[in-house]
PDB file of C-alpha atoms and ligand atoms in Angstrom:
ATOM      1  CA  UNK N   1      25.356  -5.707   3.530  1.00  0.00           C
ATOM      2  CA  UNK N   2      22.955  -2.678   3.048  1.00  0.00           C
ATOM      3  CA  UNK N   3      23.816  -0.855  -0.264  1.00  0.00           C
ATOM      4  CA  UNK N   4      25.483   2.404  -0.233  1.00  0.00           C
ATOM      5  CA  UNK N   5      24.004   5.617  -1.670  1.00  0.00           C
ATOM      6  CA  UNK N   6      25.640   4.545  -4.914  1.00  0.00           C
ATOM      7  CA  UNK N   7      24.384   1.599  -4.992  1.00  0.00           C
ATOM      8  CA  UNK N   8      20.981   2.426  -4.620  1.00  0.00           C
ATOM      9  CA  UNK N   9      21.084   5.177  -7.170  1.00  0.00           C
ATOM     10  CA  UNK N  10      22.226   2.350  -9.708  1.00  0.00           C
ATOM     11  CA  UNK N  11      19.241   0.125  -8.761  1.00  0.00           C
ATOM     12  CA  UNK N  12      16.960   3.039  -8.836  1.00  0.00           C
ATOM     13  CA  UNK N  13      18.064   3.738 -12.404  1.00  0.00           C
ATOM     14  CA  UNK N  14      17.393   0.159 -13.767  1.00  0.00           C
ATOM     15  CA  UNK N  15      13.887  -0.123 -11.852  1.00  0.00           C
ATOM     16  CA  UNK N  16      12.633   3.271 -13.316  1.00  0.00           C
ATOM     17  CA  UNK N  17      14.027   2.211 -16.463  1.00  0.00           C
ATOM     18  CA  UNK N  18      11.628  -1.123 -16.069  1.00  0.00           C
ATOM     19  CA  UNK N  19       8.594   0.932 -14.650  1.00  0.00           C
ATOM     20  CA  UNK N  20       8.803   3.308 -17.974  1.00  0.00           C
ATOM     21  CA  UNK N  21       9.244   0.764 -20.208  1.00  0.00           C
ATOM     22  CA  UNK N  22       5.826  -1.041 -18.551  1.00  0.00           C
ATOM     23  CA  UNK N  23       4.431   2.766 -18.774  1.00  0.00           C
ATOM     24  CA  UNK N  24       4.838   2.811 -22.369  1.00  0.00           C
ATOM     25  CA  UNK N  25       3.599  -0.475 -23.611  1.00  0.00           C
ATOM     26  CA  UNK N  26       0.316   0.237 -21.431  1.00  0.00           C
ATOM     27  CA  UNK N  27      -0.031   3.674 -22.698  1.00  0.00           C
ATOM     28  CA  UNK N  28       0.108   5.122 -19.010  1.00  0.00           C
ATOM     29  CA  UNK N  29       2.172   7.957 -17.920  1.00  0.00           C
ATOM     30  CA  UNK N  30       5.039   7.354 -15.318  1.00  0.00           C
ATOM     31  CA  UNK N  31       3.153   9.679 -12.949  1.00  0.00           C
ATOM     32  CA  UNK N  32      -0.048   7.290 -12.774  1.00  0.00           C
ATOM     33  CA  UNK N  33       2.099   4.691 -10.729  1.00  0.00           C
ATOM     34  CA  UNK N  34       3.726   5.967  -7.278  1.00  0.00           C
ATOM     35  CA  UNK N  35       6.474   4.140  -5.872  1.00  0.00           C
ATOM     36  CA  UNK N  36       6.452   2.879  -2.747  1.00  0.00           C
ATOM     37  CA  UNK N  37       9.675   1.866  -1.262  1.00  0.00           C
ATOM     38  CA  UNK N  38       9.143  -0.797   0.870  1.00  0.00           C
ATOM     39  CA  UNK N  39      12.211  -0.303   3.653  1.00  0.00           C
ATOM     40  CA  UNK N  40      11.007  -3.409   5.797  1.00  0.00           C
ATOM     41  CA  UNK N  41      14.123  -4.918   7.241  1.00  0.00           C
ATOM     42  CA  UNK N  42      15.919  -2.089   6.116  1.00  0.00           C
ATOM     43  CA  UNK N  43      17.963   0.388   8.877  1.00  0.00           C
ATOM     44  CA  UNK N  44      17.067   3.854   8.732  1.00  0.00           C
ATOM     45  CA  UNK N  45      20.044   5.227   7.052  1.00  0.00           C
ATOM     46  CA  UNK N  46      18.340   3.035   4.266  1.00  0.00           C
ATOM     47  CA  UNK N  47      15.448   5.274   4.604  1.00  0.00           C
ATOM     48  CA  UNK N  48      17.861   8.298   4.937  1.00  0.00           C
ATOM     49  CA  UNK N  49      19.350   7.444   1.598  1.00  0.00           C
ATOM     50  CA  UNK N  50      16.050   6.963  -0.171  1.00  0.00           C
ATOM     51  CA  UNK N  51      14.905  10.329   0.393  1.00  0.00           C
ATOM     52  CA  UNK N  52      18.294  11.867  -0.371  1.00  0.00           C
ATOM     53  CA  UNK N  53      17.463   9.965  -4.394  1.00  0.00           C
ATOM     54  CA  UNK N  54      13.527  11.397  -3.982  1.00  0.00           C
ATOM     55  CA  UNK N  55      11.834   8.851  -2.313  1.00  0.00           C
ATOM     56  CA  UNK N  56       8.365  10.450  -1.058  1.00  0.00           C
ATOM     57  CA  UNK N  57       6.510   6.944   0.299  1.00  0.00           C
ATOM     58  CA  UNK N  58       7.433   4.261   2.467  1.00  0.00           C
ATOM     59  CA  UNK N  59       5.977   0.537   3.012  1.00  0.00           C
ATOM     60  CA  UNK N  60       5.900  -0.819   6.306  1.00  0.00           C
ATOM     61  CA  UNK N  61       5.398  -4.567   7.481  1.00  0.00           C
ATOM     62  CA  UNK N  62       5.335  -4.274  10.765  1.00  0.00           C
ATOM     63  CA  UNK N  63       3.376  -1.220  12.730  1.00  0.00           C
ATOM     64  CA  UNK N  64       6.775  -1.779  15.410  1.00  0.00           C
ATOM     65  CA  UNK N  65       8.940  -1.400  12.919  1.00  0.00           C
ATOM     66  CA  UNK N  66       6.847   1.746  10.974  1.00  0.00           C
ATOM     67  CA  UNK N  67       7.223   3.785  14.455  1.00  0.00           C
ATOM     68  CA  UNK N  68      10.470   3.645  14.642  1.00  0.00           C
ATOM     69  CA  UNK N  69      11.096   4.621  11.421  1.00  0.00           C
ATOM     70  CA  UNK N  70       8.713   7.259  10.390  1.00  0.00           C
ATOM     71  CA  UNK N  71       7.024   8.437  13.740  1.00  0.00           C
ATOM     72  CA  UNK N  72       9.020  11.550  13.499  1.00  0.00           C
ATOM     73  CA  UNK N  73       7.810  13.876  10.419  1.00  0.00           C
ATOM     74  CA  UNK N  74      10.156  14.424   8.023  1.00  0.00           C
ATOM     75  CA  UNK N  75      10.599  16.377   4.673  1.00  0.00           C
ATOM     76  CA  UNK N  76      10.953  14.990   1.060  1.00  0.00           C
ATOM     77  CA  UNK N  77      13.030  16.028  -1.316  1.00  0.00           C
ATOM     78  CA  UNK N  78      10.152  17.844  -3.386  1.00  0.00           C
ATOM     79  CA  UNK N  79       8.919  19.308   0.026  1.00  0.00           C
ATOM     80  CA  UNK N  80       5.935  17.312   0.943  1.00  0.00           C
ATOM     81  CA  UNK N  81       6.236  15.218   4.155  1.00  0.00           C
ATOM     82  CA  UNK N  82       7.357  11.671   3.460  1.00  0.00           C
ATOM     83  CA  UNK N  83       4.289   9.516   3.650  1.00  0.00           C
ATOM     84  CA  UNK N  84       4.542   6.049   5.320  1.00  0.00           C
ATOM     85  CA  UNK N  85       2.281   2.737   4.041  1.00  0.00           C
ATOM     86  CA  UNK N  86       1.450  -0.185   6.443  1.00  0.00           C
ATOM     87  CA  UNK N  87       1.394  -3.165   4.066  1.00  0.00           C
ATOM     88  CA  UNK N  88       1.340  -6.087   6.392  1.00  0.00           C
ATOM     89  CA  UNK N  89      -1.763  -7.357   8.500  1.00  0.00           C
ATOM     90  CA  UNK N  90      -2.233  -5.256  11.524  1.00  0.00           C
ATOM     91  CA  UNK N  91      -3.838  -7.161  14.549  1.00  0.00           C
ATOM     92  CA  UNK N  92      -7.063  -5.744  16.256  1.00  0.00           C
ATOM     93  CA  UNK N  93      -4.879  -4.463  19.209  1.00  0.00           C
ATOM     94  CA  UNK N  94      -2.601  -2.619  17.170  1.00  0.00           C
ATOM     95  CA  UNK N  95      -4.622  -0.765  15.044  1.00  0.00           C
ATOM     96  CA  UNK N  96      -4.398   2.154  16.978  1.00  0.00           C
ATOM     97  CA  UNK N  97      -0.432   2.672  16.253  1.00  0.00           C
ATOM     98  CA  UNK N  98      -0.948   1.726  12.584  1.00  0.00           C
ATOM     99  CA  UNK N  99      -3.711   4.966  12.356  1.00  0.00           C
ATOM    100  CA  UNK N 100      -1.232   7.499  14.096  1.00  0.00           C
ATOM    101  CA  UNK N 101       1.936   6.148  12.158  1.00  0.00           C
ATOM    102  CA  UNK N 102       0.474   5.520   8.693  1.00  0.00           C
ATOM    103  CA  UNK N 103      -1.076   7.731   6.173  1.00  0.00           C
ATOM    104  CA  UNK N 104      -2.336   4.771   4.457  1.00  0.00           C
ATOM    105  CA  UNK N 105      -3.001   1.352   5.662  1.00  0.00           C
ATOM    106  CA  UNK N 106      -3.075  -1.100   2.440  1.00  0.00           C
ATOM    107  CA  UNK N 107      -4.030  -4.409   4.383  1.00  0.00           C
ATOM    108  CA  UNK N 108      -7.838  -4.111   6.132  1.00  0.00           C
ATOM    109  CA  UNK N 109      -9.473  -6.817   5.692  1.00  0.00           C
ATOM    110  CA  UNK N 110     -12.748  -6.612   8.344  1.00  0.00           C
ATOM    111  CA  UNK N 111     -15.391  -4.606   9.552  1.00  0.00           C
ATOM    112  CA  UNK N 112     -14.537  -4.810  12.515  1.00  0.00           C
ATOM    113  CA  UNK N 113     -11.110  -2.926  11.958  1.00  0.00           C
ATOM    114  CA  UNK N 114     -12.759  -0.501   9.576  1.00  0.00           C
ATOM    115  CA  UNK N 115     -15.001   0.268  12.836  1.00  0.00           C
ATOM    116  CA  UNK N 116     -11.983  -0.036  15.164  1.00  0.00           C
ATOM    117  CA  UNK N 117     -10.018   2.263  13.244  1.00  0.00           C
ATOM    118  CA  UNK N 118     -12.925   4.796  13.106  1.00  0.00           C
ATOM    119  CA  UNK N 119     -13.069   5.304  16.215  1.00  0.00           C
ATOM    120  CA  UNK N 120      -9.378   5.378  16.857  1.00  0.00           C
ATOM    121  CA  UNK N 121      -8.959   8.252  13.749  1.00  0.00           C
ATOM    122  CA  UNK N 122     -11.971  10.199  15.587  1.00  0.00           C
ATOM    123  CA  UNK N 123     -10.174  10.363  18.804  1.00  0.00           C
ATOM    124  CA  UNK N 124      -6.636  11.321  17.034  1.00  0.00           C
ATOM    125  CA  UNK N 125      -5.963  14.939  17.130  1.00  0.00           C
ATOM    126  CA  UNK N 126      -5.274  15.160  13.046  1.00  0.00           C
ATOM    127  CA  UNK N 127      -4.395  18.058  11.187  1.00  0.00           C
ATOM    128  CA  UNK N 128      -6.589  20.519  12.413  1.00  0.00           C
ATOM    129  CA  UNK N 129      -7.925  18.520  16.137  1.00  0.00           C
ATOM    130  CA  UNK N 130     -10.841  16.985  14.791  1.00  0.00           C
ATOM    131  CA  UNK N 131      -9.774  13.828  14.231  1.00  0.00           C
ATOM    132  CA  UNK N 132      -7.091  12.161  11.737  1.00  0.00           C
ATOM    133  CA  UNK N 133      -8.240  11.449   8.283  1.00  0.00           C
ATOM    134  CA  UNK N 134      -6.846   8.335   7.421  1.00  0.00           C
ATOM    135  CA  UNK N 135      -6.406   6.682   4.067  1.00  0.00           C
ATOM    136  CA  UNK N 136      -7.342   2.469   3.997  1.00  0.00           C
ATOM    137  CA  UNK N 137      -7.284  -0.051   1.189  1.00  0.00           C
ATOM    138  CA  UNK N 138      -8.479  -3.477   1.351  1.00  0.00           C
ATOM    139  CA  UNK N 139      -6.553  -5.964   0.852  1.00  0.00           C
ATOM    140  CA  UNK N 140      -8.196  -9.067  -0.974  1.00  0.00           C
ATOM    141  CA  UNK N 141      -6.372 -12.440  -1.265  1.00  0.00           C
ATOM    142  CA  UNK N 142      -6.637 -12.879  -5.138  1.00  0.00           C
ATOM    143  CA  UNK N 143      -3.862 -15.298  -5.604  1.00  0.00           C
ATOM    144  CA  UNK N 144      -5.732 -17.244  -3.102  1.00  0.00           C
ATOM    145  CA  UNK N 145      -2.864 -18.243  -1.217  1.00  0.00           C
ATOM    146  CA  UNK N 146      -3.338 -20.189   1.881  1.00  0.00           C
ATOM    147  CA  UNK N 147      -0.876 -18.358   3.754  1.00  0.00           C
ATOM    148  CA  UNK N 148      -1.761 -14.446   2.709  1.00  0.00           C
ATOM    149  CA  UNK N 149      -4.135 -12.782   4.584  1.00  0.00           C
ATOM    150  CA  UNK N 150      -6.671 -10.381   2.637  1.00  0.00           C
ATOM    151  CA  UNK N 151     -10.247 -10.910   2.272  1.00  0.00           C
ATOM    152  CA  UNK N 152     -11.425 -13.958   0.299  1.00  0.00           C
ATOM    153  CA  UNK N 153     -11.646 -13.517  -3.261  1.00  0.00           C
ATOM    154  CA  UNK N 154     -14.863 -14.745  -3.405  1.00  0.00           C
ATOM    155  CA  UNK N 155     -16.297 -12.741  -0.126  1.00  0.00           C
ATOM    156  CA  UNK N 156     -14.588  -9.677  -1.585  1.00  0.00           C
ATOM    157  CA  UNK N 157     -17.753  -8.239  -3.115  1.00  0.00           C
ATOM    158  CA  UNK N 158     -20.141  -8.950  -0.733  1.00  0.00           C
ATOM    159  CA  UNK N 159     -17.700  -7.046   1.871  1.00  0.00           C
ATOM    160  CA  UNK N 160     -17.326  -4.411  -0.203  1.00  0.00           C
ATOM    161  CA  UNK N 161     -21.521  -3.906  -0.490  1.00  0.00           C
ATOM    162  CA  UNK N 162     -21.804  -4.560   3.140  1.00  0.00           C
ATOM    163  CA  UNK N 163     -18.888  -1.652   4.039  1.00  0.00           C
ATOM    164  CA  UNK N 164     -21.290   0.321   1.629  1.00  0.00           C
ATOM    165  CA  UNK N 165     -24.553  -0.240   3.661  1.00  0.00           C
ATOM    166  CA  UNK N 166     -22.562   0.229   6.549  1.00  0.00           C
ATOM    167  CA  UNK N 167     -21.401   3.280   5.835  1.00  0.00           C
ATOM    168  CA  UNK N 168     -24.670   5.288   5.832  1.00  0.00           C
ATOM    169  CA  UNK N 169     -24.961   8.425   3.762  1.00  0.00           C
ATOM    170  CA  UNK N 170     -22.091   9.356   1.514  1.00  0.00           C
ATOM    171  CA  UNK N 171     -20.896  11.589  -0.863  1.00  0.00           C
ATOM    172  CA  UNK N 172     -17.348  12.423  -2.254  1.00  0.00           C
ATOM    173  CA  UNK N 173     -15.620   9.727  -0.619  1.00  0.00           C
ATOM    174  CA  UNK N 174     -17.010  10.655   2.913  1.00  0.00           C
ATOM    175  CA  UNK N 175     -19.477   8.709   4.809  1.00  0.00           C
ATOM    176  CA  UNK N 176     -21.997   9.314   7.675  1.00  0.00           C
ATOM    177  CA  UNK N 177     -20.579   6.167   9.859  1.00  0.00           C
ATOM    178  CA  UNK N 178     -16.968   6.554   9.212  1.00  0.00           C
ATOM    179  CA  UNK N 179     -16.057  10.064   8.703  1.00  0.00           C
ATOM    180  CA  UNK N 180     -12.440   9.670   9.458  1.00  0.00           C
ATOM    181  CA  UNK N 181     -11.856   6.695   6.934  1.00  0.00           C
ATOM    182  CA  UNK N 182     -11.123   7.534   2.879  1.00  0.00           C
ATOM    183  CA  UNK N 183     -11.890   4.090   1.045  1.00  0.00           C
ATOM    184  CA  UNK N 184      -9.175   4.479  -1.065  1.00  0.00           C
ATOM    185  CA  UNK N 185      -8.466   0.919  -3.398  1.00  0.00           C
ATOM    186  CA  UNK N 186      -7.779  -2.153  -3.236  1.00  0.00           C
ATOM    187  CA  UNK N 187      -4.718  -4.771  -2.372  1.00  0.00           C
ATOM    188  CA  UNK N 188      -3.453  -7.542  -3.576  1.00  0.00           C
ATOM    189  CA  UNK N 189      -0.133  -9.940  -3.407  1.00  0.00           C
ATOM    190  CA  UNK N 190       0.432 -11.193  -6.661  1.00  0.00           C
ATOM    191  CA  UNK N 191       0.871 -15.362  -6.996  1.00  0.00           C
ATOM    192  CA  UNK N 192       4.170 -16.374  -5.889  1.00  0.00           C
ATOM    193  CA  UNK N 193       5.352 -18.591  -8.507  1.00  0.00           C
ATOM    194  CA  UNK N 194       8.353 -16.859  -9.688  1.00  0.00           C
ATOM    195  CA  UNK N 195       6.287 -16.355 -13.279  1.00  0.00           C
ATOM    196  CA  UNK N 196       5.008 -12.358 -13.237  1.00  0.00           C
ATOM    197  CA  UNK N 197       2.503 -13.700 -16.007  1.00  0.00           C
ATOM    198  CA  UNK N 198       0.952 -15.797 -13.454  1.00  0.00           C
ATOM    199  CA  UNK N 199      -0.394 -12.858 -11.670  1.00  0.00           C
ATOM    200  CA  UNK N 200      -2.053 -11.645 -14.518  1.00  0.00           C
ATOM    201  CA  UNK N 201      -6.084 -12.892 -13.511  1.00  0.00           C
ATOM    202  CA  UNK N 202      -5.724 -11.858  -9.748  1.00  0.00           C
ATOM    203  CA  UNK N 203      -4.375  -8.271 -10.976  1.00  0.00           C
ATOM    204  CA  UNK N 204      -6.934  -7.584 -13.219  1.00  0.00           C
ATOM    205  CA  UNK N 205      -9.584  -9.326 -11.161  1.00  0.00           C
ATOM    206  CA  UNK N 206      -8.479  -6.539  -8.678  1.00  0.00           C
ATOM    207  CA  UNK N 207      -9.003  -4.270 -11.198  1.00  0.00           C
ATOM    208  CA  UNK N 208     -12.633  -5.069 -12.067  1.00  0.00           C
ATOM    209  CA  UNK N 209     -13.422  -5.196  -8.339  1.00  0.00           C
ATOM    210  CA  UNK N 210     -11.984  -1.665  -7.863  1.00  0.00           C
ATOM    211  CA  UNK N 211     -13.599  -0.281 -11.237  1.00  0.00           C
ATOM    212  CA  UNK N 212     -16.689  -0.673 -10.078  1.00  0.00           C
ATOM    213  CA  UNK N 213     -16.987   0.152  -7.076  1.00  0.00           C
ATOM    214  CA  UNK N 214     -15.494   3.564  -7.924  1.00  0.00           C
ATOM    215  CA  UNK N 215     -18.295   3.900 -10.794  1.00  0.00           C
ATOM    216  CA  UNK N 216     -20.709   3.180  -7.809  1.00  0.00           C
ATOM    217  CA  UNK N 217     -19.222   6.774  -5.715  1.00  0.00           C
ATOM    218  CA  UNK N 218     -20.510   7.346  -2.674  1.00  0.00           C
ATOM    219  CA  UNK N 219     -18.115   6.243  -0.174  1.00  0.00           C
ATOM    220  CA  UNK N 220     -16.327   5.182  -2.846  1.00  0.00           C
ATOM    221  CA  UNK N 221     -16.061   8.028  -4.660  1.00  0.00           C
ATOM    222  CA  UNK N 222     -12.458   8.278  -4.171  1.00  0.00           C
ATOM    223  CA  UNK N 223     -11.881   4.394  -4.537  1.00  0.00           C
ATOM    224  CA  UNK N 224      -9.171   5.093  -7.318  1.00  0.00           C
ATOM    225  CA  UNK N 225      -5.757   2.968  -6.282  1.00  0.00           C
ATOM    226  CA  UNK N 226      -4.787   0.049  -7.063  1.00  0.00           C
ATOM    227  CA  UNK N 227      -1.882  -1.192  -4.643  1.00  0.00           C
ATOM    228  CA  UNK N 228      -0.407  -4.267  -6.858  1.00  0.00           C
ATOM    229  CA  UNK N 229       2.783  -5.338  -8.007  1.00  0.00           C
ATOM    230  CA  UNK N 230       6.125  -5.941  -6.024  1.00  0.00           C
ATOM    231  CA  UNK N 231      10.226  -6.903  -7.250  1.00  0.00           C
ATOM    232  CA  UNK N 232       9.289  -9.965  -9.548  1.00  0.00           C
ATOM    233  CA  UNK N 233       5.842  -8.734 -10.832  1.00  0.00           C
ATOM    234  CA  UNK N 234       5.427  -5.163 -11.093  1.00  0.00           C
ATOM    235  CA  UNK N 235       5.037  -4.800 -15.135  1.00  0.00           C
ATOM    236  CA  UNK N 236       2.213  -7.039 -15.033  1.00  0.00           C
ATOM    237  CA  UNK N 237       0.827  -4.674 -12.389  1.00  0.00           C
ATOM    238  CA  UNK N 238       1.339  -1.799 -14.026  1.00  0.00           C
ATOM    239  CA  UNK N 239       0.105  -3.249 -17.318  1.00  0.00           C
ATOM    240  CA  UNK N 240      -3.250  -4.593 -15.400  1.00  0.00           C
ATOM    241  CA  UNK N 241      -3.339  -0.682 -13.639  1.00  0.00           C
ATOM    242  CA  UNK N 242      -1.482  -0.614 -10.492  1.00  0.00           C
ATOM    243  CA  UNK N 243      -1.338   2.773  -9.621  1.00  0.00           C
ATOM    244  CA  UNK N 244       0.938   2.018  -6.510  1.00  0.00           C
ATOM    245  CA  UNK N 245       3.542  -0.632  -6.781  1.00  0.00           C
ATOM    246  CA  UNK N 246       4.989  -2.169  -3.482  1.00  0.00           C
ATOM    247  CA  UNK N 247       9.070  -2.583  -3.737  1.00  0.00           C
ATOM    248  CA  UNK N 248      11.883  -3.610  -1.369  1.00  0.00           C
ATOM    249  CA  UNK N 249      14.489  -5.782  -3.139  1.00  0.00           C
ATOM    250  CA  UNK N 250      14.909  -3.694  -6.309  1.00  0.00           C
ATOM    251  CA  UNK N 251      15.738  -1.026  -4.786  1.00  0.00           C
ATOM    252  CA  UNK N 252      17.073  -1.765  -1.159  1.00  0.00           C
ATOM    253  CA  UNK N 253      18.682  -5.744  -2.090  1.00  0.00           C
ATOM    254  CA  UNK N 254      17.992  -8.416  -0.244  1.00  0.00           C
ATOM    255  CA  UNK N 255      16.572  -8.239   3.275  1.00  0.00           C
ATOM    256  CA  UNK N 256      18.449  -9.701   6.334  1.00  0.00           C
ATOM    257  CA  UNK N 257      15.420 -11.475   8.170  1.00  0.00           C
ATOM    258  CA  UNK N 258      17.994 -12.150  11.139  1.00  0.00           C
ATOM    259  CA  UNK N 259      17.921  -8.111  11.938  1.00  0.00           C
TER     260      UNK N 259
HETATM  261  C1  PLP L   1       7.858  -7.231   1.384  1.00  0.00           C
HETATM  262  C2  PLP L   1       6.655  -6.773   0.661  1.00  0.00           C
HETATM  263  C3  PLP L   1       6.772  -6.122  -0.574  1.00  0.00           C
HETATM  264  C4  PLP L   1       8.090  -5.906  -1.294  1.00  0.00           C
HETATM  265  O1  PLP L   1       8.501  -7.083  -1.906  1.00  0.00           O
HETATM  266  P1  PLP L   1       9.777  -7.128  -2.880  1.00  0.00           P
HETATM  267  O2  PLP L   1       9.614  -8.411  -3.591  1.00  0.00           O
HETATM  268  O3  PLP L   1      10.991  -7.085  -2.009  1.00  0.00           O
HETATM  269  O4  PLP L   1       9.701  -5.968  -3.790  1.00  0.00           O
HETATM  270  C5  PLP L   1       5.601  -5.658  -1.162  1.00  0.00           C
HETATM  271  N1  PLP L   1       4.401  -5.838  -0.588  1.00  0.00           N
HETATM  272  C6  PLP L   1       4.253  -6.472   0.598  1.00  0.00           C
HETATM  273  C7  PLP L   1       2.901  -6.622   1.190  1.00  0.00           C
HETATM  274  C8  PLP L   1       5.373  -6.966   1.248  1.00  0.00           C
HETATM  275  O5  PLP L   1       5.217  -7.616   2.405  1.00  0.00           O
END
């Protein structure tokens, strides 16, 4: 059974209440970490009801699933257009979909789709016809989990200089070889143990990772996110800097995988 608007206000109450009490004991403010409601399995009067209690960003599994639900624009309660997140692995072939739906894709994890998706962005109409901009983060597999996808923890560097000399002449977050593409952060899926503690190393691994290769600028000049922390981990995240934490069952319950 979905939960009703009520509902969902009530669950949104307790998980801000946990996401400002993580604020405070790392010193951050509440508007350093965006939530990102992660509606996957979720029907879109789910959405619907999300946005009527201010949700502004959406994650999406599945680049079928993201269309359906957020390939029409629609408006936020504070007026901006609601923003939608592919968080899951996006094969080569549907890359393209995953650039026009998404304004951020968490999960790349290849040159080869950084090119792909280069190319796809360029040929995009966007906001003004020259080609989408298009938010990515790469998502590296720092709980080293056999089945999560993400770039090797210990390759994660080296792909992260090679993007670099791939990327030609930069400045301000915008390169000669990939115009279209923001490097934005990095992502990670904490260790799924059931202990948030034992997340701890891969978070702030993440952290280090993404800390300096912001301090290098560049193309990654605007390499400032940190997409980490779900349900069962997220004031570990938020403790180790997460400045965008992933969650479904806090605030939408369980999700019926038979849907
Ligand atoms: C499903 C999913 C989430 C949300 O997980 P919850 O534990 O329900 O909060 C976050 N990130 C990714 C990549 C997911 O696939």
């Amino acid at each position: 059974m979905e939960f009703t608007l009520e509902e969902m206000r009530e669950h949104l109450a307790a998980l801000e209440a946990r996401i400002g009490e993580a604020c405070k004991i790392a010193g951050r403010s509440r508007e350093s970490v965006k939530l990102v409601w992660v509606s996957k399995f979720h029907p879109a009067e789910a959405v619907e009801n999300a946005i009527s209690l201010g949700a502004t960003d959406f994650g999406e599994n599945r680049v079928q699933e993201a269309e359906l639900k957020f390939s029409a624009p629609r408006m936020a309660k504070d007026g901006s257009r609601v923003r939608c997140h592919v968080i899951g692995p996006v094969q080569s072939n549907k890359l393209k979909k995953a650039a026009i739906v998404a304004d951020c894709i968490h999960s790349i994890a290849s040159i080869e789709a950084v090119e792909k998706l280069e190319r796809v962005c360029a040929a995009l109409p966007g906001e003004n016809g020259a080609g989408k901009i298009l938010d990515i983060l790469f998502q590296v597999n720092a709980g080293e989990e056999e089945t999560k996808s993400g770039l090797d923890v210990h390759e994660a560097e080296a792909f992260l200089n090679d993007l670099a000399a791939k990327a030609g002449a930069a400045s301000d977050g915008k390169s000669e070889n990939f115009p279209h593409l923001r490097f934005r952060g990095l992502m990670t899926i904490g260790k799924n143990t059931g202990v948030a503690e034992d997340s701890r190393e891969c978070f702030a691994f993440l952290r280090n990772l993404q800390q300096k290769f912001l301090a290098k600028g560049g193309a990654f000049a605007k390499f400032d996110q940190l997409s980490m922390g779900m349900t069962g981990d997220l004031e570990v995240a938020i403790e180790e800097g997460s400045t965008m934490i992933r969650v479904g069952t806090a605030l939408f319950g369980e999700r019926d995988y038979n849907r």
